XYZ file of C-alpha atoms in Angstrom:
415
model
C 82.534 64.456 42.746
C 82.446 60.968 44.646
C 85.233 58.626 43.387
C 84.400 55.398 45.365
C 81.494 53.750 47.089
C 82.286 50.879 49.654
C 79.741 48.607 51.510
C 80.870 47.580 54.821
C 79.191 44.911 57.411
C 79.117 45.367 61.142
C 82.492 43.584 61.345
C 84.221 46.142 58.764
C 84.536 43.497 55.902
C 83.969 44.986 52.203
C 81.350 43.577 50.867
C 81.326 45.497 47.794
C 83.482 48.434 46.229
C 82.289 50.218 43.256
C 85.047 52.778 41.706
C 83.187 55.502 40.180
C 85.995 57.607 37.943
C 89.259 56.923 36.835
C 90.901 57.482 40.080
C 91.050 54.725 41.861
C 90.558 54.589 45.789
C 92.529 51.873 47.723
C 90.804 49.596 50.136
C 92.768 50.621 52.802
C 90.949 53.728 53.316
C 88.335 51.473 54.733
C 90.785 50.228 57.560
C 91.311 53.801 58.338
C 87.828 54.541 58.710
C 86.828 51.455 60.669
C 89.751 52.105 62.856
C 88.685 55.769 63.319
C 85.073 54.087 63.682
C 86.380 51.866 66.726
C 88.013 54.588 68.301
C 84.434 56.741 69.145
C 83.129 53.735 70.738
C 80.029 52.678 68.973
C 80.499 52.818 64.919
C 77.087 53.669 64.241
C 77.353 56.942 66.214
C 80.331 58.007 63.570
C 80.033 61.450 62.203
C 78.525 61.505 58.822
C 81.551 63.772 57.366
C 85.116 62.619 58.240
C 88.263 64.224 57.149
C 91.116 61.340 56.483
C 94.419 62.250 55.604
C 94.216 61.772 52.168
C 90.050 61.696 51.639
C 87.156 63.415 52.472
C 84.697 60.257 53.776
C 80.845 59.947 53.710
C 79.471 57.536 55.513
C 75.589 56.296 56.681
C 74.619 53.392 58.755
C 71.391 51.293 57.687
C 70.788 47.979 59.702
C 74.274 46.893 60.219
C 75.613 48.148 56.768
C 78.020 51.249 56.410
C 77.581 53.270 53.180
C 80.912 55.027 52.707
C 81.757 57.394 50.026
C 85.327 58.604 49.312
C 86.671 61.775 47.487
C 89.646 63.880 46.903
C 87.602 66.871 45.804
C 85.621 69.897 47.441
C 82.043 68.960 46.956
C 78.671 69.468 48.814
C 78.745 67.474 52.020
C 74.679 67.243 52.012
C 74.629 65.951 47.958
C 76.841 62.903 49.179
C 75.155 62.271 52.370
C 71.938 62.513 50.594
C 72.942 60.317 47.265
C 74.222 57.856 50.015
C 70.249 57.579 51.859
C 69.050 57.039 48.322
C 71.167 54.208 47.553
C 70.280 52.559 50.839
C 66.355 53.634 50.198
C 66.522 51.906 46.588
C 68.733 48.797 48.039
C 66.074 48.188 50.651
C 63.216 48.509 48.384
C 64.827 46.125 45.626
C 66.040 43.400 47.979
C 63.116 43.775 50.629
C 65.573 44.724 53.468
C 68.983 45.404 53.875
C 71.498 43.054 55.464
C 74.734 41.340 54.874
C 73.466 38.222 53.228
C 71.216 39.720 50.554
C 73.886 42.179 49.534
C 75.842 39.444 49.224
C 73.206 37.095 47.395
C 71.907 40.185 44.861
C 75.588 41.687 44.408
C 75.128 41.775 40.525
C 72.168 43.727 40.687
C 73.350 45.915 43.652
C 75.998 46.889 40.743
C 73.576 47.432 38.237
C 71.896 49.783 40.383
C 75.046 51.917 41.200
C 75.527 51.814 37.519
C 72.209 53.591 36.597
C 72.388 56.164 40.025
C 75.675 57.169 39.255
C 77.824 58.501 36.114
C 81.568 59.381 36.806
C 80.853 60.396 40.111
C 77.654 62.584 39.932
C 74.254 61.260 40.872
C 72.470 60.670 37.798
C 69.031 58.609 38.385
C 67.499 58.013 41.589
C 63.863 57.783 41.484
C 62.845 54.144 42.145
C 60.122 54.021 39.878
C 62.620 54.785 36.547
C 64.954 52.371 38.323
C 62.228 49.490 38.339
C 61.388 49.850 34.459
C 65.407 49.912 33.949
C 66.286 46.981 36.041
C 63.847 44.380 36.977
C 63.784 43.378 40.812
C 65.410 40.200 41.565
C 62.721 37.217 41.794
C 63.208 33.242 41.569
C 61.908 33.452 37.918
C 65.160 35.469 37.076
C 67.481 33.468 38.895
C 66.209 30.183 37.283
C 66.551 31.833 33.792
C 69.806 33.263 34.579
C 71.175 29.808 35.768
C 69.576 28.190 32.319
C 70.457 31.015 29.926
C 73.695 32.142 31.385
C 72.488 35.903 30.861
C 72.859 37.232 34.796
C 71.584 40.993 33.507
C 68.595 42.394 34.754
C 69.065 45.581 32.834
C 66.172 46.263 30.180
C 67.015 47.020 26.514
C 64.882 50.271 26.294
C 64.874 53.308 27.969
C 62.153 54.129 30.313
C 59.625 56.852 28.869
C 59.614 58.634 32.023
C 63.074 59.943 31.784
C 62.181 62.488 29.032
C 58.985 63.177 30.901
C 58.637 66.592 33.046
C 57.527 64.228 36.061
C 60.352 61.843 35.822
C 59.268 59.967 39.406
C 56.061 58.948 37.724
C 55.073 56.069 34.882
C 52.715 57.937 31.886
C 50.649 55.028 31.492
C 49.618 53.975 34.753
C 45.679 52.466 35.153
C 44.107 51.348 37.835
C 40.575 49.963 38.071
C 39.747 51.415 41.794
C 41.775 54.675 42.579
C 42.878 55.113 46.193
C 45.639 57.143 48.246
C 46.522 56.596 51.836
C 48.447 59.432 53.801
C 50.146 58.031 56.863
C 51.589 60.737 59.921
C 54.576 58.692 61.374
C 56.441 60.521 64.288
C 59.164 59.248 66.076
C 59.674 61.291 69.786
C 62.810 62.035 70.671
C 63.380 63.059 74.548
C 66.197 63.412 77.181
C 64.789 63.384 81.139
C 67.607 63.985 83.762
C 68.254 62.589 86.563
C 66.063 64.804 88.885
C 63.132 64.151 86.196
C 63.404 67.480 84.532
C 62.326 67.258 80.944
C 65.832 68.303 78.881
C 64.935 67.827 75.558
C 61.677 66.485 73.905
C 61.218 67.037 69.899
C 59.327 64.694 67.275
C 60.781 63.577 64.214
C 57.697 63.390 61.264
C 57.347 61.807 58.018
C 53.773 62.052 55.966
C 54.276 58.753 53.953
C 52.237 58.106 50.666
C 50.635 55.099 49.224
C 49.304 56.244 45.682
C 47.135 53.500 43.433
C 45.822 56.265 41.061
C 45.446 56.280 37.426
C 47.068 58.619 34.514
C 48.889 61.925 35.926
C 46.721 63.080 39.103
C 47.649 66.388 40.864
C 47.071 66.660 44.539
C 46.851 69.128 46.879
C 47.424 68.499 50.423
C 46.945 70.908 53.675
C 47.530 71.039 56.995
C 45.298 72.624 59.701
C 48.528 74.041 61.603
C 52.030 74.207 59.216
C 53.394 77.069 61.275
C 54.588 74.415 64.088
C 56.383 72.423 61.106
C 60.174 73.115 61.460
C 63.531 71.896 59.294
C 60.745 70.330 56.297
C 62.512 67.783 53.855
C 60.275 67.597 50.505
C 60.110 64.846 47.721
C 61.176 66.171 44.461
C 57.477 65.878 43.034
C 56.765 68.763 45.537
C 55.943 71.869 43.977
C 58.175 74.706 46.451
C 56.059 77.781 45.386
C 52.585 76.640 46.768
C 54.509 75.587 50.077
C 56.383 79.310 50.150
C 53.736 81.230 50.144
C 50.288 79.260 51.603
C 52.320 76.220 52.904
C 49.935 74.108 50.863
C 51.742 70.952 49.201
C 51.127 70.539 45.818
C 52.459 67.641 43.806
C 52.099 64.812 40.895
C 52.462 61.601 43.341
C 55.035 58.795 42.305
C 53.157 55.625 41.929
C 52.806 53.366 44.994
C 54.781 54.229 48.205
C 57.000 57.288 48.851
C 57.588 59.586 51.690
C 55.868 62.971 50.913
C 58.372 65.141 53.400
C 59.766 65.097 56.755
C 59.653 67.437 59.419
C 60.500 68.142 62.947
C 58.701 69.752 65.696
C 60.492 71.140 68.520
C 60.122 71.963 72.303
C 57.103 69.682 73.364
C 56.433 70.251 76.865
C 55.746 66.796 78.311
C 55.913 63.146 77.253
C 53.148 60.292 77.364
C 54.558 58.333 80.049
C 56.952 58.558 82.876
C 60.259 56.347 84.084
C 61.135 56.951 87.333
C 64.641 55.147 88.445
C 66.097 55.156 92.011
C 69.333 53.416 92.461
C 71.006 53.140 96.101
C 74.022 51.085 96.671
C 76.384 50.293 99.904
C 78.315 47.534 101.282
C 79.113 46.088 97.449
C 75.444 45.670 96.742
C 73.180 48.007 94.630
C 69.552 48.259 95.005
C 67.633 49.399 91.928
C 63.613 50.118 91.484
C 61.938 51.308 88.386
C 58.520 52.700 87.826
C 56.810 53.356 84.424
C 52.946 54.988 84.281
C 51.086 57.383 82.123
C 51.729 60.970 82.197
C 49.596 62.241 79.934
C 46.688 60.456 78.383
C 46.703 60.715 74.814
C 43.397 59.419 74.449
C 44.666 56.170 72.456
C 46.150 53.117 73.670
C 50.089 53.335 74.513
C 51.501 49.675 73.126
C 54.888 47.898 72.824
C 56.222 49.836 76.291
C 59.460 48.485 76.766
C 62.656 49.728 78.953
C 66.274 48.473 78.150
C 69.474 49.519 79.704
C 73.268 48.512 80.086
C 74.723 47.329 83.515
C 77.716 48.747 83.928
C 81.016 46.740 83.691
C 81.363 46.346 87.671
C 78.260 44.350 88.210
C 78.941 40.909 88.566
C 75.475 39.689 88.788
C 71.899 40.892 88.934
C 68.265 39.696 90.282
C 65.488 41.557 88.774
C 61.841 40.866 88.743
C 58.859 43.057 87.905
C 54.832 42.874 88.775
C 54.106 43.281 84.889
C 55.259 41.899 82.189
C 58.798 40.030 81.471
C 62.622 40.969 82.206
C 65.415 39.387 80.266
C 69.146 39.817 80.923
C 71.820 39.233 78.120
C 75.150 38.170 78.010
C 76.021 41.550 77.135
C 74.795 42.612 80.425
C 72.052 44.518 78.643
C 68.655 43.990 80.753
C 65.003 44.245 78.785
C 61.932 44.869 80.436
C 58.750 44.313 77.965
C 55.690 46.198 79.761
C 53.273 45.929 76.778
C 50.317 47.756 77.757
C 50.204 49.521 81.086
C 47.429 47.989 83.082
C 44.712 50.059 84.937
C 45.132 48.418 88.307
C 48.587 48.898 89.081
C 52.012 50.681 88.007
C 54.216 48.499 86.387
C 57.460 47.951 88.443
C 60.751 46.597 88.401
C 63.165 46.043 91.724
C 66.349 44.049 92.473
C 69.823 44.067 93.606
C 73.230 44.182 91.455
C 75.850 42.779 93.261
C 79.401 44.825 92.479
C 82.682 43.588 91.802
C 85.222 42.739 94.804
C 86.637 45.931 96.176
C 84.000 48.606 95.018
C 81.896 49.511 97.471
C 79.267 51.961 95.522
C 78.159 52.029 91.571
C 79.729 55.165 90.262
C 78.790 54.589 86.812
C 74.999 55.090 86.520
C 72.737 53.308 83.463
C 70.747 55.189 81.420
C 67.188 53.905 80.229
C 66.037 53.851 76.927
C 62.215 53.769 76.862
C 60.096 52.655 73.431
C 56.548 52.922 73.196
C 54.162 53.046 70.325
C 50.659 54.990 70.045
C 48.094 54.177 67.078
C 45.832 56.908 65.673
C 47.232 59.923 67.058
C 50.260 62.453 66.151
C 51.583 63.371 69.634
C 52.888 66.786 67.982
C 49.873 68.261 67.147
C 50.203 67.990 63.242
C 46.850 67.481 61.596
C 45.799 67.063 57.938
C 43.141 69.719 56.973
C 42.262 67.709 53.262
C 43.166 66.116 50.463
C 42.116 67.548 46.667
C 42.821 65.441 44.254
C 42.021 66.649 40.231
C 42.880 64.819 36.803
C 40.871 61.538 37.659
C 38.509 59.402 35.880
C 36.551 58.161 38.938
C 36.491 59.458 42.165
C 38.880 58.095 44.513
C 39.112 56.738 48.028
C 41.464 58.866 50.481
C 42.647 56.738 53.659
C 44.323 59.003 56.599
C 46.186 57.327 59.573
C 48.628 58.370 62.273
C 51.521 56.835 64.389
C 54.003 58.307 67.153
C 56.689 55.646 68.508
C 59.690 56.565 70.483
C 62.778 57.280 68.925
C 65.959 58.185 71.101
C 63.916 58.497 74.504
C 66.497 58.199 77.323
C 66.162 58.561 81.149
C 69.444 59.133 83.014
C 69.927 58.074 86.486
């Protein structure tokens, strides 16, 4: 049972406080949490579950906002983390994004959503389709009416019909002139390459995202060509678990609109699509750096939006870097960003230059870690492939569309 939820800005300011039970949680717990987060060095990488002297704390970090929940009683930690993720997803969907200004401008709707999503500390209604029927999303018209009438509430007077349905994630009277469904495979590659160029870790986190515009109560069946490679699968509540357990088939009645059908991991991949080769030497107070980027394994599709970022060590006084392709920017925070875009066919992109060390330091002792970004449209590098998608209970033949995208997640090259 959760007792309180706080929303904190990236400076530690309490933007919103929602007490959930009769036991009031003092705001001083936020000060304790923020001091703990700062002691970790990076507030975005704090452990999701923390035991303070007085409370158990659960937190997630989204778009510069920390969602913090507190309790003094034993409870499943994954339930608390999952609920905070649902809150963040619903707010992002309602407000068209997630940042400090949007939260402050729409705090009434945020409170109304929390009132419906959790009751006396226990999660209640978390399906976006039902919430949209209960609480109207913010719009210019609703804001003008609230000023004119003095009524700022967006809560409907009637209970949505789906709350009593066996499929509460879908409204019962959905109708479309054209029935269509789109399935996207979206993957992120996480990799660590050590200073010797050896691949230490390479795995993919993927999501099956669906955009459904189907009439009535359709029944869908989706199968993969190679489901055995999937690990750590996580399903939307609409999926029937028994068909997956027996035949590894996804059978479900979809929500209306966009939703995440499932997520998965594919571990122990053997290679990456691109390579990054850093070389750093230092002597007599000066450091020389060179960096090469190229295609290691051609995926058969164009690799776009290639970027390399790295943080210069504090002992660097100045840097003079240049590249033969793309643009190089050095920010005031000593973070270097190299935007490459696409790799040309006639040359290998490279960056080189000198770094001046602070006085009294002969050699560089702290070496940067290079963060790599890229995007590949039209392919899932994990090897996951959709075999077929069958649809039933539809009045007309629907249109089915499939896409795939792979991008870099936490892709690090150490020097």
